[in-house]
GROMACS .gro file of C-alpha atoms in nm:
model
   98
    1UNK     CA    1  -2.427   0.164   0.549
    2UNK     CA    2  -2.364  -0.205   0.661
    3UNK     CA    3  -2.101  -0.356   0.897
    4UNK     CA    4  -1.849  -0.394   0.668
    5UNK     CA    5  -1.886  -0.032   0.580
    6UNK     CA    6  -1.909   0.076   0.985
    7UNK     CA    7  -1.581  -0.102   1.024
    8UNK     CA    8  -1.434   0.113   0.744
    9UNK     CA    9  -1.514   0.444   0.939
   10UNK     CA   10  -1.398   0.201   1.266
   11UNK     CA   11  -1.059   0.217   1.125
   12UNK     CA   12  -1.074   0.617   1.069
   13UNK     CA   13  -1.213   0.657   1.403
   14UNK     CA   14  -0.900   0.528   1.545
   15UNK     CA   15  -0.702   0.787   1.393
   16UNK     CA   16  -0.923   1.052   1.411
   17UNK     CA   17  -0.815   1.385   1.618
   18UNK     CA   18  -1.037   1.610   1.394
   19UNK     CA   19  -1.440   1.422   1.361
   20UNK     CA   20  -1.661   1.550   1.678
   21UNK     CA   21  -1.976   1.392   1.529
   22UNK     CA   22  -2.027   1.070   1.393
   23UNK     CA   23  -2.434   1.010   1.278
   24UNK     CA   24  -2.506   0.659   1.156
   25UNK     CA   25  -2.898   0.678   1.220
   26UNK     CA   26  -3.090   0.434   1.013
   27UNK     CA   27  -2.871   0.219   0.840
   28UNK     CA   28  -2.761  -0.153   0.842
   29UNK     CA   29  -2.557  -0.168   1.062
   30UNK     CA   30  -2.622  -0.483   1.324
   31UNK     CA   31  -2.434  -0.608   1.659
   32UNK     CA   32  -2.145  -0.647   1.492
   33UNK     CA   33  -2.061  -0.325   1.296
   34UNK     CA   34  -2.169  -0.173   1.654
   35UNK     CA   35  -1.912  -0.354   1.852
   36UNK     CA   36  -1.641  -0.266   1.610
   37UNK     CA   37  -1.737   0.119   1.629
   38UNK     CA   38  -1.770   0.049   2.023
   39UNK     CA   39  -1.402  -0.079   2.020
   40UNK     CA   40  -1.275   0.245   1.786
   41UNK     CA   41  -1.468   0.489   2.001
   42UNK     CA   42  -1.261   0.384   2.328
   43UNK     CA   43  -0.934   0.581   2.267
   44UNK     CA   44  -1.059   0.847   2.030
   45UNK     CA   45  -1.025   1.181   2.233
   46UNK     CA   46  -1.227   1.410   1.983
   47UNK     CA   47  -1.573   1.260   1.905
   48UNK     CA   48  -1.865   1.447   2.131
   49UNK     CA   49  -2.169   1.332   1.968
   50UNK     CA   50  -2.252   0.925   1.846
   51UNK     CA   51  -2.579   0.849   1.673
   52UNK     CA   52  -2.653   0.427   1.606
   53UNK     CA   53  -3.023   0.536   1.594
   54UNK     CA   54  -3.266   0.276   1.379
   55UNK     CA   55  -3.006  -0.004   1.349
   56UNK     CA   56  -3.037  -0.367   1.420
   57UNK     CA   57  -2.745  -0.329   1.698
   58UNK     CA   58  -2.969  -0.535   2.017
   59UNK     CA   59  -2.920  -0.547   2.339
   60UNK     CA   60  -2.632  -0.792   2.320
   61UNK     CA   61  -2.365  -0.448   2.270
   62UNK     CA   62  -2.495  -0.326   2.554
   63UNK     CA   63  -2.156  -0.452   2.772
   64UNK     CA   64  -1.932  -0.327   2.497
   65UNK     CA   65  -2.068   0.038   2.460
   66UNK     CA   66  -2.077   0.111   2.840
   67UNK     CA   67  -1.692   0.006   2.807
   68UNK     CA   68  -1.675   0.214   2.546
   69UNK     CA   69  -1.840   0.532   2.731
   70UNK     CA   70  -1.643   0.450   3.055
   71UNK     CA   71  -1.312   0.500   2.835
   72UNK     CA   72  -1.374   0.755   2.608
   73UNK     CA   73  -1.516   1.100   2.801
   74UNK     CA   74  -1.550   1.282   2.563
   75UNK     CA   75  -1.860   1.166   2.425
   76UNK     CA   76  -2.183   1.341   2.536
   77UNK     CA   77  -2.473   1.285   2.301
   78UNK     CA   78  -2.537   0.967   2.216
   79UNK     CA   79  -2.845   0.873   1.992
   80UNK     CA   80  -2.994   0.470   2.040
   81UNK     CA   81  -3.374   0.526   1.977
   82UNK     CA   82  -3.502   0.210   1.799
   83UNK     CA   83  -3.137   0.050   1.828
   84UNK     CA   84  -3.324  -0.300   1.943
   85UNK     CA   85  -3.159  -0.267   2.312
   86UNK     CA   86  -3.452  -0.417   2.490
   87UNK     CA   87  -3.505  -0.351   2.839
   88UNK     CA   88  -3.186  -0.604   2.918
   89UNK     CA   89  -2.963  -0.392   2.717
   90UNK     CA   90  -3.080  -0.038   2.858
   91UNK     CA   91  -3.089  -0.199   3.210
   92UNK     CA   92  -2.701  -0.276   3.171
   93UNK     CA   93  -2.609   0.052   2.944
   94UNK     CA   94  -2.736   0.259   3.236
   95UNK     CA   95  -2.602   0.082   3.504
   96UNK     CA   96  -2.248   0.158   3.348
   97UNK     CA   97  -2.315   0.541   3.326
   98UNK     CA   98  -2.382   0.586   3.700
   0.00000   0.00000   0.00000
């Protein structure tokens, strides 16, 4: 899966009332497929678990995923193991989940 196909499931996202699990581990997807599935994730009100595992996403969505988390409370597993987030992007992710 590459950006252009995370944006795809971006758009279904924003409709979704159904999907409580959404596993993208190990695909293609870089900083910008991640911010456009940060900015679908913010109003859905059914999706529990989110898994960006082994992508190229860095620590640069850091700011737009803690938005992201702050706004949408349903999510409680999330999955970023070998997402690239540095200790920069960790360091600010946390920080937002106090």
């Amino acid at each position: 899966i590459t950006d252009q196909a995370a944006s795809e499931i971006a758009q279904s996202l924003k409709k979704n009332t159904i999907i409580k699990e959404i596993d993208l581990r190990r695909n293609h997807i870089t900083k910008n497929g991640a911010m456009i599935l940060c900015e679908a994730i913010r109003g859905n009100e059914s999706l529990e678990s989110f898994y960006l595992s082994g992508n190229q996403i860095g620590h640069e969505i850091a700011g737009g995923l803690s938005e992201a988390l702050m706004s949408n409370q349903m999510i409680k597993k999330l999955g970023l193991g070998s997402a690239k987030l540095g200790d920069e992007g960790t360091v600010a992710l946390c920080q937002s989940l106090k």
